[in-house]
XYZ file of C-alpha atoms in Angstrom:
725
model
C -25.102 71.158 -251.175
C -24.465 74.387 -249.330
C -27.689 76.247 -248.753
C -27.554 79.899 -249.800
C -30.278 82.008 -248.207
C -30.607 85.728 -248.620
C -31.447 87.850 -245.594
C -35.156 88.400 -245.127
C -37.127 91.538 -244.476
C -39.665 90.713 -241.787
C -42.899 92.507 -242.421
C -43.503 93.920 -238.953
C -46.103 96.679 -238.628
C -44.865 100.240 -238.416
C -47.098 100.766 -235.391
C -45.059 98.293 -233.368
C -41.664 99.344 -234.659
C -41.899 103.143 -234.432
C -43.055 102.897 -230.835
C -45.560 105.735 -231.229
C -48.212 103.752 -229.370
C -46.214 104.169 -226.156
C -46.939 100.551 -225.250
C -44.316 98.064 -224.121
C -44.911 95.002 -226.255
C -43.265 91.990 -227.809
C -42.534 92.918 -231.403
C -41.102 89.641 -232.719
C -40.654 86.042 -231.608
C -39.464 82.632 -232.755
C -40.524 79.483 -230.892
C -39.652 76.990 -233.700
C -43.004 75.211 -233.389
C -44.138 75.875 -236.962
C -41.562 75.357 -239.668
C -41.051 74.736 -243.324
C -37.987 73.088 -244.887
C -35.558 75.939 -244.195
C -37.875 78.480 -242.600
C -39.363 79.031 -239.159
C -42.432 81.046 -238.241
C -42.004 84.490 -236.677
C -45.057 84.242 -234.460
C -45.930 87.867 -233.626
C -46.377 88.879 -237.264
C -47.128 85.390 -238.654
C -44.338 85.495 -241.245
C -41.804 82.777 -242.049
C -38.117 83.567 -241.553
C -35.402 81.665 -243.440
C -32.603 80.158 -241.344
C -29.105 80.564 -242.754
C -27.289 77.214 -242.773
C -25.298 74.714 -244.801
C -27.991 72.205 -243.906
C -30.798 71.484 -246.348
C -33.361 71.098 -243.570
C -33.912 72.813 -240.250
C -32.569 70.720 -237.388
C -35.334 70.785 -234.803
C -34.797 69.098 -231.446
C -36.495 69.183 -228.034
C -36.238 72.732 -226.756
C -36.932 74.353 -223.436
C -40.565 74.279 -224.534
C -41.603 72.199 -227.517
C -39.061 72.426 -230.325
C -35.732 74.235 -230.432
C -33.331 75.079 -233.258
C -30.097 73.025 -233.278
C -27.068 74.912 -234.555
C -23.697 73.526 -235.695
C -21.085 76.058 -234.547
C -20.133 77.498 -237.932
C -23.082 77.938 -240.301
C -26.509 78.029 -238.622
C -28.053 81.327 -237.477
C -31.003 83.662 -238.056
C -30.661 87.127 -239.588
C -33.538 89.566 -239.546
C -33.574 92.935 -241.314
C -36.226 95.295 -239.980
C -38.487 97.204 -242.426
C -37.439 100.392 -240.691
C -34.881 101.151 -238.014
C -35.819 100.433 -234.407
C -35.365 103.020 -231.711
C -34.244 102.267 -228.195
C -35.251 101.062 -225.684
C -34.940 97.642 -227.257
C -34.315 94.110 -225.933
C -34.091 90.495 -226.977
C -34.065 87.310 -224.913
C -33.845 83.552 -225.548
C -33.056 80.185 -224.007
C -29.791 78.510 -225.001
C -28.001 75.239 -224.277
C -24.415 74.751 -225.459
C -22.738 71.540 -226.576
C -19.364 73.292 -226.791
C -17.764 76.608 -226.107
C -16.981 78.433 -229.348
C -13.681 78.381 -231.195
C -13.410 82.135 -230.712
C -15.646 84.643 -228.965
C -19.119 84.102 -230.419
C -22.452 85.864 -230.198
C -25.858 84.895 -228.851
C -27.411 88.045 -230.376
C -26.260 91.145 -232.175
C -28.330 94.294 -232.765
C -26.911 96.089 -235.809
C -27.156 99.599 -237.171
C -24.705 98.750 -239.957
C -21.456 96.807 -240.407
C -19.534 99.286 -238.248
C -22.047 99.889 -235.470
C -23.520 97.038 -233.433
C -23.941 95.593 -229.945
C -23.573 91.885 -229.174
C -24.085 89.511 -226.261
C -21.084 87.172 -226.362
C -19.376 84.141 -224.887
C -15.658 83.385 -225.175
C -13.832 80.072 -225.709
C -13.719 79.432 -221.947
C -17.450 79.982 -221.386
C -17.166 83.517 -219.966
C -19.850 86.043 -220.878
C -19.301 89.570 -222.151
C -20.766 92.432 -224.139
C -19.159 93.815 -227.263
C -19.849 97.250 -228.667
C -18.657 98.346 -232.103
C -18.826 102.096 -232.742
C -17.664 103.426 -236.108
C -15.661 100.241 -236.624
C -13.932 100.307 -233.224
C -14.708 97.261 -231.062
C -14.723 97.380 -227.264
C -15.210 94.371 -224.996
C -16.922 94.452 -221.619
C -16.301 91.184 -219.744
C -18.304 89.760 -216.892
C -17.308 87.444 -214.094
C -19.979 84.961 -215.111
C -19.231 81.601 -216.752
C -21.866 79.507 -218.497
C -21.844 75.725 -218.138
C -22.156 73.445 -221.148
C -24.975 70.903 -221.389
C -27.323 73.078 -219.304
C -30.154 75.447 -220.182
C -29.758 79.159 -219.451
C -31.608 82.331 -220.382
C -29.766 85.242 -221.990
C -31.131 88.763 -222.465
C -29.583 91.773 -224.206
C -31.161 95.116 -223.285
C -30.282 98.493 -224.847
C -31.223 102.018 -223.717
C -29.954 105.418 -224.838
C -27.018 105.224 -222.448
C -26.131 101.591 -221.882
C -26.404 97.950 -222.898
C -27.069 95.259 -220.299
C -26.403 91.533 -220.393
C -28.663 89.476 -218.159
C -28.268 85.755 -217.462
C -31.095 83.841 -215.835
C -32.626 87.165 -214.837
C -29.484 88.600 -213.240
C -27.391 91.457 -214.619
C -23.846 90.251 -215.425
C -22.333 92.965 -217.637
C -22.963 96.600 -218.557
C -21.531 98.635 -221.434
C -21.905 102.341 -222.255
C -23.638 103.055 -225.562
C -22.698 105.875 -227.920
C -25.319 108.206 -229.339
C -24.030 107.299 -232.807
C -25.860 103.967 -232.624
C -29.250 105.610 -232.326
C -31.410 103.090 -234.145
C -30.953 99.475 -235.233
C -31.752 97.964 -238.609
C -31.206 94.227 -238.063
C -30.741 91.408 -235.557
C -28.527 88.317 -235.655
C -29.451 85.287 -233.534
C -26.827 82.591 -232.938
C -23.721 84.600 -233.935
C -22.260 88.084 -233.650
C -21.597 90.705 -236.308
C -17.923 90.043 -236.996
C -16.862 88.185 -240.130
C -14.124 86.239 -238.370
C -12.679 83.029 -239.809
C -9.790 80.624 -239.512
C -9.009 79.784 -243.128
C -12.546 79.379 -244.518
C -14.161 78.340 -241.227
C -16.376 80.902 -239.419
C -15.562 80.888 -235.706
C -18.039 83.257 -234.045
C -21.155 81.068 -234.065
C -23.000 79.251 -231.276
C -23.059 75.437 -231.188
C -26.113 74.222 -229.315
C -29.870 74.794 -229.090
C -31.797 78.075 -229.364
C -35.400 78.397 -228.206
C -38.102 80.934 -227.316
C -36.527 84.034 -228.870
C -38.382 87.262 -228.101
C -37.796 90.879 -229.138
C -39.264 93.746 -227.093
C -39.633 97.502 -227.563
C -38.545 98.053 -223.973
C -35.467 97.695 -221.794
C -35.495 94.444 -219.861
C -34.304 94.585 -216.249
C -34.047 92.128 -213.382
C -37.636 92.998 -212.455
C -38.885 91.444 -215.693
C -37.682 87.955 -214.733
C -38.825 85.469 -212.156
C -35.507 83.920 -211.153
C -37.111 81.046 -209.234
C -39.202 80.129 -212.246
C -36.130 80.323 -214.491
C -34.175 78.027 -212.163
C -37.019 75.511 -212.156
C -37.287 75.556 -215.957
C -33.513 75.319 -216.415
C -33.425 72.014 -214.522
C -34.498 70.269 -217.702
C -31.617 68.372 -219.260
C -31.033 69.432 -222.874
C -30.550 66.775 -225.531
C -27.484 68.009 -227.414
C -26.953 64.916 -229.526
C -26.666 65.718 -233.212
C -30.008 65.132 -234.945
C -30.132 62.123 -237.258
C -31.405 64.313 -240.079
C -28.017 66.047 -240.353
C -26.329 63.075 -242.026
C -29.375 61.042 -243.074
C -28.559 61.289 -246.782
C -24.761 61.122 -246.465
C -23.981 57.704 -247.965
C -20.232 58.328 -247.558
C -20.514 58.596 -243.779
C -19.519 55.263 -242.166
C -22.099 53.357 -240.134
C -20.109 50.742 -238.200
C -16.867 52.604 -237.578
C -16.293 54.911 -234.592
C -16.567 58.598 -235.393
C -17.876 61.630 -233.522
C -21.457 62.796 -233.790
C -20.218 65.697 -235.955
C -17.352 68.069 -236.727
C -13.591 67.459 -236.365
C -11.720 64.618 -234.738
C -8.092 63.579 -234.689
C -5.898 60.965 -233.010
C -7.333 58.315 -230.737
C -5.845 57.971 -227.259
C -5.439 55.262 -224.695
C -7.651 52.325 -225.552
C -8.267 50.666 -222.165
C -10.511 47.952 -220.713
C -11.852 48.957 -217.319
C -14.547 47.341 -215.176
C -16.123 45.424 -218.026
C -16.128 48.218 -220.589
C -13.740 49.504 -223.252
C -12.870 53.197 -223.312
C -11.043 55.209 -225.918
C -10.408 58.949 -226.096
C -9.788 61.310 -228.982
C -8.806 64.794 -229.985
C -12.025 66.613 -230.765
C -13.107 70.020 -231.986
C -16.826 69.662 -231.387
C -17.637 73.190 -232.484
C -16.090 73.291 -235.956
C -14.644 71.200 -238.781
C -10.928 71.998 -238.579
C -7.919 71.312 -236.356
C -8.299 73.678 -233.429
C -9.945 74.182 -230.034
C -9.034 70.614 -229.119
C -10.786 68.787 -226.272
C -10.463 65.137 -225.277
C -13.558 63.286 -226.428
C -14.601 59.949 -224.923
C -16.218 56.745 -226.193
C -17.090 53.536 -224.373
C -18.178 50.103 -225.558
C -19.069 46.694 -224.137
C -17.566 44.814 -227.091
C -15.395 47.080 -229.332
C -18.256 47.153 -231.865
C -21.132 49.238 -230.500
C -19.833 52.550 -229.099
C -21.353 55.379 -227.078
C -19.888 58.859 -227.376
C -19.875 60.745 -224.080
C -19.190 64.364 -223.194
C -15.552 65.445 -223.523
C -13.556 64.535 -220.425
C -10.995 67.348 -220.717
C -11.529 70.913 -221.956
C -9.055 73.805 -222.291
C -9.028 76.285 -219.411
C -7.123 79.516 -218.923
C -3.507 78.796 -218.124
C -1.241 75.905 -219.020
C -3.686 74.128 -221.393
C -5.642 77.089 -222.788
C -4.231 76.429 -226.271
C -5.687 72.910 -226.314
C -5.900 69.481 -224.729
C -3.626 67.776 -227.227
C -2.503 64.199 -227.697
C -1.550 61.779 -224.958
C -2.184 58.402 -223.417
C -4.530 56.687 -220.948
C -3.194 53.840 -218.802
C -4.224 51.726 -215.820
C -2.041 52.460 -212.772
C -0.677 50.033 -210.164
C -3.943 50.345 -208.199
C -6.035 49.360 -211.199
C -7.289 52.912 -211.774
C -7.194 54.826 -215.085
C -4.888 57.826 -215.481
C -4.609 60.263 -218.398
C -1.371 61.956 -219.402
C -1.988 64.613 -222.043
C -0.171 67.411 -223.840
C -1.351 70.823 -222.658
C -0.387 74.003 -224.467
C -0.561 77.619 -223.311
C 0.272 79.043 -226.745
C 3.980 79.372 -226.002
C 5.061 76.009 -224.634
C 3.779 72.454 -224.280
C 3.712 70.477 -221.051
C 2.723 66.986 -219.991
C -0.323 67.006 -217.718
C -2.196 64.469 -215.591
C -5.890 63.845 -215.014
C -7.741 61.383 -212.776
C -11.324 60.034 -213.046
C -14.044 61.038 -210.614
C -16.327 58.066 -211.341
C -16.157 54.445 -212.452
C -17.784 55.269 -215.802
C -14.925 57.701 -216.557
C -17.406 60.448 -217.456
C -15.849 63.201 -215.309
C -12.158 63.820 -214.657
C -10.091 66.137 -212.462
C -6.899 67.717 -213.719
C -3.931 67.313 -211.384
C -3.432 70.411 -209.251
C 0.294 70.629 -209.994
C 0.133 70.369 -213.769
C 2.171 70.365 -215.890
C 4.300 67.550 -214.457
C 6.829 68.053 -217.289
C 7.076 71.600 -218.648
C 8.735 71.892 -222.045
C 11.642 69.816 -223.370
C 15.042 69.699 -221.646
C 17.078 72.902 -221.934
C 19.871 71.396 -224.035
C 17.641 70.892 -227.101
C 16.879 73.479 -229.758
C 13.255 72.629 -230.500
C 10.499 73.747 -228.144
C 7.612 71.723 -229.595
C 7.248 68.306 -228.050
C 4.080 66.323 -227.536
C 2.321 62.966 -227.486
C 3.335 61.178 -224.261
C 3.165 57.374 -224.101
C 3.552 55.508 -220.775
C 4.389 51.969 -219.698
C 5.649 50.272 -216.556
C 8.734 48.087 -215.987
C 8.748 46.467 -212.536
C 8.145 49.393 -210.144
C 9.178 52.163 -212.554
C 7.007 54.149 -214.942
C 8.558 55.212 -218.233
C 7.295 57.857 -220.624
C 8.355 58.708 -224.162
C 7.414 61.996 -225.795
C 7.400 62.757 -229.512
C 10.184 65.133 -230.500
C 12.692 66.244 -233.103
C 16.300 67.203 -232.556
C 19.201 68.704 -234.496
C 22.595 66.976 -234.561
C 25.458 68.475 -236.567
C 22.957 70.476 -238.560
C 20.779 67.448 -239.379
C 17.146 67.416 -238.220
C 15.934 64.004 -237.139
C 12.983 62.514 -235.316
C 13.227 60.982 -231.870
C 11.322 60.208 -228.689
C 12.564 61.546 -225.344
C 12.636 59.075 -222.436
C 11.586 59.944 -218.869
C 11.083 57.812 -215.754
C 9.098 58.134 -212.525
C 7.926 56.172 -209.508
C 4.552 57.899 -209.214
C 3.782 59.501 -212.625
C 3.960 62.932 -210.942
C 7.710 63.484 -210.598
C 9.654 62.752 -213.768
C 13.367 62.520 -214.525
C 14.601 63.029 -218.075
C 17.036 60.322 -219.180
C 17.900 60.631 -222.877
C 16.400 60.008 -226.317
C 15.110 56.440 -226.385
C 16.009 56.103 -230.054
C 16.918 58.514 -232.876
C 16.086 58.413 -236.533
C 18.599 58.617 -239.347
C 16.545 60.321 -242.066
C 19.103 59.951 -244.860
C 18.988 56.179 -244.319
C 15.606 55.294 -242.833
C 13.528 58.195 -244.245
C 11.894 58.899 -240.864
C 11.874 62.674 -241.237
C 12.376 65.490 -238.751
C 9.760 64.913 -236.044
C 8.039 61.820 -234.624
C 4.421 61.975 -233.502
C 2.186 59.633 -231.493
C 4.765 57.019 -230.439
C 3.821 53.559 -229.143
C 6.135 51.271 -227.164
C 4.418 47.914 -226.827
C 5.697 44.541 -225.664
C 4.486 41.558 -227.680
C 5.907 38.020 -227.688
C 8.962 39.095 -225.635
C 9.827 41.847 -228.125
C 9.258 45.582 -227.936
C 7.623 47.423 -230.802
C 8.583 51.078 -231.227
C 5.969 52.562 -233.556
C 6.159 56.186 -234.648
C 4.451 58.508 -237.136
C 6.957 60.803 -238.855
C 5.363 64.111 -239.748
C 5.032 64.829 -243.487
C 8.423 65.645 -245.009
C 10.007 66.041 -248.443
C 6.552 65.950 -250.027
C 5.764 62.600 -248.393
C 2.632 62.101 -246.282
C 2.579 60.887 -242.700
C 2.942 57.131 -242.356
C 3.012 54.698 -239.420
C 6.294 52.751 -239.212
C 7.863 50.531 -236.561
C 10.937 48.687 -235.370
C 11.114 45.620 -233.141
C 13.854 45.167 -230.576
C 14.848 45.110 -226.917
C 14.656 47.560 -224.026
C 18.068 47.286 -222.375
C 19.739 49.666 -219.936
C 16.862 52.096 -220.546
C 17.570 52.249 -224.264
C 15.864 50.723 -227.277
C 18.059 48.331 -229.252
C 16.377 47.615 -232.622
C 16.582 44.313 -234.437
C 16.892 46.136 -237.767
C 17.938 49.601 -238.897
C 15.155 50.111 -241.407
C 11.629 50.574 -240.065
C 8.717 48.604 -241.454
C 5.430 50.088 -242.613
C 2.391 49.227 -240.562
C 0.330 48.938 -243.742
C 0.911 48.298 -247.436
C -1.319 51.230 -248.446
C -1.236 53.505 -245.418
C -4.114 55.845 -244.681
C -4.220 54.681 -241.043
C -2.115 56.457 -238.390
C -1.427 56.667 -234.666
C -2.864 53.413 -233.307
C -4.023 53.145 -229.708
C -2.973 49.718 -228.447
C -4.260 47.692 -225.504
C -5.208 44.192 -224.399
C -8.816 43.195 -224.886
C -10.715 41.250 -222.244
C -9.300 37.974 -223.618
C -5.700 39.190 -223.602
C -5.390 39.876 -227.345
C -3.313 42.858 -228.410
C -5.879 45.163 -230.002
C -5.436 48.433 -231.875
C -7.711 51.224 -233.108
C -6.266 54.104 -235.149
C -7.199 57.336 -236.901
C -8.065 57.220 -240.604
C -7.839 60.763 -242.031
C -10.122 62.005 -244.790
C -7.438 63.941 -246.724
C -10.067 66.124 -248.389
C -10.005 69.916 -248.912
C -11.353 72.327 -246.306
C -14.257 73.309 -248.560
C -15.485 69.717 -248.610
C -14.895 69.260 -244.884
C -17.154 72.199 -244.131
C -19.802 71.039 -246.582
C -19.628 67.484 -245.250
C -19.869 68.533 -241.580
C -17.553 65.809 -240.204
C -13.882 65.079 -240.631
C -11.921 61.845 -239.984
C -12.877 58.599 -238.272
C -11.322 55.580 -236.537
C -10.428 52.152 -237.826
C -12.196 48.945 -237.002
C -10.526 47.193 -234.056
C -7.636 45.011 -235.198
C -5.726 42.292 -233.397
C -1.941 42.265 -233.559
C 0.502 39.396 -233.414
C 4.263 39.539 -233.881
C 5.640 36.889 -236.243
C 9.282 36.867 -237.414
C 9.623 40.565 -236.614
C 6.452 41.636 -238.463
C 3.176 42.867 -237.029
C 0.386 40.658 -238.327
C -2.997 42.362 -238.332
C -6.470 40.827 -238.457
C -9.970 42.245 -237.939
C -11.089 41.739 -234.362
C -13.359 38.663 -234.116
C -16.099 40.690 -232.402
C -16.832 42.340 -235.746
C -18.646 39.165 -236.813
C -21.585 40.506 -234.785
C -22.262 42.949 -237.618
C -22.848 40.284 -240.263
C -26.258 39.858 -241.847
C -27.145 37.123 -244.345
C -24.168 35.409 -245.959
C -23.793 35.123 -249.725
C -21.440 32.448 -251.132
C -19.886 32.338 -254.584
C -19.109 29.097 -256.368
C -15.631 28.153 -257.490
C -15.005 29.770 -260.873
C -12.453 31.216 -263.248
C -12.260 34.898 -264.183
C -10.952 36.094 -267.530
C -10.276 39.667 -268.696
C -13.567 39.696 -270.585
C -15.901 39.098 -267.663
C -15.757 40.336 -264.052
C -17.563 38.731 -261.123
C -20.294 40.971 -259.750
C -20.175 40.697 -255.958
C -22.605 43.360 -254.754
C -24.790 46.210 -255.953
C -26.691 48.801 -253.955
C -24.916 48.362 -250.615
C -22.422 50.648 -248.877
C -21.601 48.462 -245.850
C -19.956 45.153 -246.793
C -17.510 42.485 -245.688
C -15.904 40.261 -248.335
C -13.517 37.324 -247.947
C -12.041 36.014 -251.193
C -9.561 33.154 -251.611
C -8.152 33.450 -255.100
C -5.251 32.189 -257.167
C -3.646 34.309 -259.901
C -3.056 31.819 -262.700
C -1.468 33.853 -265.483
C -3.001 37.316 -265.066
C -0.903 40.472 -264.911
C -3.277 42.339 -262.601
C -6.179 41.313 -260.376
C -8.283 42.788 -257.615
C -11.506 44.595 -256.806
C -13.457 47.396 -258.393
C -15.531 49.212 -255.750
C -17.783 52.261 -255.787
C -18.570 51.549 -259.430
C -21.295 52.933 -261.652
C -20.781 52.728 -265.416
C -23.390 55.412 -266.117
C -21.584 58.162 -264.219
C -18.070 56.792 -264.748
C -17.124 56.472 -261.066
C -15.046 53.534 -259.836
C -12.052 52.753 -257.628
C -9.664 49.913 -258.418
C -7.782 48.087 -255.662
C -5.472 45.569 -257.293
C -2.164 43.732 -257.367
C 0.294 44.300 -260.220
C 2.092 40.983 -260.729
C 4.773 42.440 -262.997
C 5.720 45.371 -260.767
C 5.218 43.574 -257.419
C 2.950 46.377 -256.251
C -0.393 46.857 -254.627
C -2.274 49.755 -256.220
C -5.273 51.870 -255.260
C -6.351 53.728 -258.396
C -8.495 56.712 -257.375
C -8.337 58.527 -260.713
C -12.014 57.744 -261.429
C -13.180 57.395 -257.840
C -15.345 60.529 -257.767
C -16.915 63.201 -259.937
C -16.686 65.564 -256.956
C -14.434 68.441 -258.004
C -12.799 68.609 -254.581
C -11.523 65.023 -254.590
C -7.913 64.501 -255.643
C -7.655 62.003 -258.487
C -4.522 60.028 -257.625
C -2.906 56.608 -257.425
C -1.638 55.086 -254.143
C 0.973 52.317 -254.262
C 2.823 49.982 -251.946
C 5.369 47.237 -252.498
C 3.769 43.797 -252.415
C 4.786 40.553 -254.087
C 2.140 37.976 -255.016
C 3.352 34.522 -256.116
C 1.706 33.188 -259.313
C -0.406 30.049 -258.848
C -0.376 30.462 -255.054
C -3.644 31.178 -253.267
C -4.065 34.547 -251.604
C -6.803 35.587 -249.160
C -8.164 39.137 -249.331
C -10.485 40.311 -246.571
C -12.307 43.612 -247.261
C -14.402 45.893 -245.053
C -16.309 48.635 -246.899
C -18.178 51.254 -244.895
C -19.243 54.280 -246.912
C -16.077 56.236 -247.649
C -13.637 53.973 -245.796
C -12.105 50.740 -247.088
C -9.967 48.544 -244.852
C -8.387 45.309 -246.037
C -6.254 42.407 -244.880
C -4.072 40.104 -246.964
C -3.419 36.532 -245.866
C -4.426 37.383 -242.313
C -1.349 39.538 -241.728
C -0.898 42.570 -243.992
C -3.252 45.542 -243.788
C -4.210 48.371 -246.110
C -6.577 51.337 -245.860
C -7.956 53.901 -248.267
C -10.812 56.409 -248.581
C -13.233 56.954 -251.456
C -15.817 59.744 -251.815
C -18.042 59.051 -254.824
C -20.367 61.858 -255.796
C -23.326 59.583 -256.457
C -25.102 57.197 -254.105
C -25.591 54.791 -257.004
C -21.810 54.306 -257.258
C -21.895 51.209 -255.107
C -21.156 48.179 -257.287
C -18.350 45.809 -256.283
C -16.626 43.476 -258.743
C -13.649 41.133 -258.873
C -11.531 41.413 -262.015
C -8.461 40.036 -263.762
C -6.380 41.661 -266.509
C -3.869 40.130 -268.930
C -4.782 36.562 -268.008
C -7.003 34.448 -265.791
C -7.751 34.216 -262.086
C -9.193 31.290 -260.139
C -11.662 31.905 -257.318
C -11.708 28.927 -254.974
C -13.983 30.465 -252.340
C -15.671 33.827 -251.734
C -18.124 35.008 -249.090
C -19.899 38.320 -248.778
C -21.967 39.806 -245.959
C -23.922 43.018 -245.824
C -22.998 44.583 -242.462
C -25.482 46.297 -240.219
C -24.847 49.581 -238.469
C -23.072 49.284 -235.132
C -25.836 51.517 -233.745
C -23.420 53.920 -232.103
C -25.001 56.273 -229.563
C -24.441 59.783 -228.277
C -24.862 60.265 -224.547
C -25.175 64.036 -224.291
């Protein structure tokens, strides 16, 4: 629940604040060594200060000395209102370490007279430092030439006199701003944000995401002479631990434990699953500083087995110029020399271009952007649309091909397509033509295709695309099979096929595993409102790894066999018959499960699973087959008492033959449910029960009986995913 904390009045003595003693002294300080649930001790005056945050507990991590305060980028900061206004000279200083640059210009500190008069020490979205001065509501920015590095400690000081404000970094002056006499005295101090109330939708964007430690406030003007730069450099050599503290999500039973997902905040499509030098790597779109789609970096995960993953620092970050608007979707491939290469979509705010990056080390931790990016700038001139994105690469003989997601207009009709390019070296590209075009009035593939895949399997090519939402229909992954002839795709069928029966899974990254199996991992969106995203503190995750096979023109999906490593003790169920009056109880009290059931619908009209059930609070989700309507149904109308969750029904066409055995293979992991039917058809959904006790799983039949020939259930352990930053 969102924590609402009112601003505190710190009881500092009037002797220290009115400055009449003439002494230069520290008048306030926070070292985060003594804390209560949501309060930290102000050490000079021995008073506890509340910390404003959505979190129900302070997140305390190793600081520059002892403990430090971990912030989240959008809700955590300290606000102090002084008992009486402070006169200049006045200064504050603290140690910081940043996990990310902010979404917008954010503040380390802000001394305030009132809402229209304040002075802040700031950092922008590219890591550059500046001062901001607001006088009578008019803001002025004073940039510096100094850039702060992420994942390193640094010391910031803001010093104010009658005539100027100074910004000092590691003891050196980096920016100066003139100060108006109208400021005079200051009534409050913000730590970890600036004074603006700036948001994108409901998301605050002027907060710091990192660690704060050793905050001090002085009744004097700090200068370079007050700092020992050699000592600061020695202290700053410590490596900050910017992993998200376990306490943040300790009580979040809806957060998956064996799926891949970032340590916190927003993620989007996965990119370029590859196997390189004995380790799997996958990349992702990531906003590490907030919980919405924006300020996109390329995150990075690696794994020895596709099960246990380590999240590393982002490999690509926006910089001023061609990708300042974001490091958007793309693809990672292995080149002809056996080395990884990234092709990504870079945006400058006006146009998108395709850009290259190359690794600097065998662990793929650091990457260099190609010096002549973008290698393809904007779509060809003869097309109306300017937005194109999502490159996908493959090689035929000695030629590289690339398709890029696009939409075109023909005779007034908007339709999705992918544009085809070719190259010998991945640096110089020639546009050929659209590889294949949709026909939305016939195939319902909409106006724009995202995240294309062109994958060869069993001597056939699979063209998989994700039409953007259109005509009130959500995004869905669909595919054709066919041939690649004369540099064109020739489909085997006009109508695309859905990747899943119930489709919450999009944009798969496809690669060969170490044993040569086609393997895919995809994004599974939350589809929850912004208010819940911000309260939850994380948005979206990735599917379990799945193997693909192509049989009679259909992609058959199965869970990757490595997932068996997660199984704990097995529970077996005897052969039995289910009637409408009595369900089979499979599990109670667990949120991480795997279930394999081989069942035969005898004469029932509906059958399936009830998950996330608790009769006392009325929560339950039904996943079942309707024999009369030849449908698979996910009934979410009672799935949650949370007011933000949409109560809806998801359906997909699926025919089950009476008196013929069917195998259903379920993976439940907190809020995500993935399933497989007969070892070939997949489905995915999300559930967000309000209560932890909503965790019962049952098998049911309606309108007749159901025979269970065999059923196994395993509780699954956490994959013990790590964060390496």
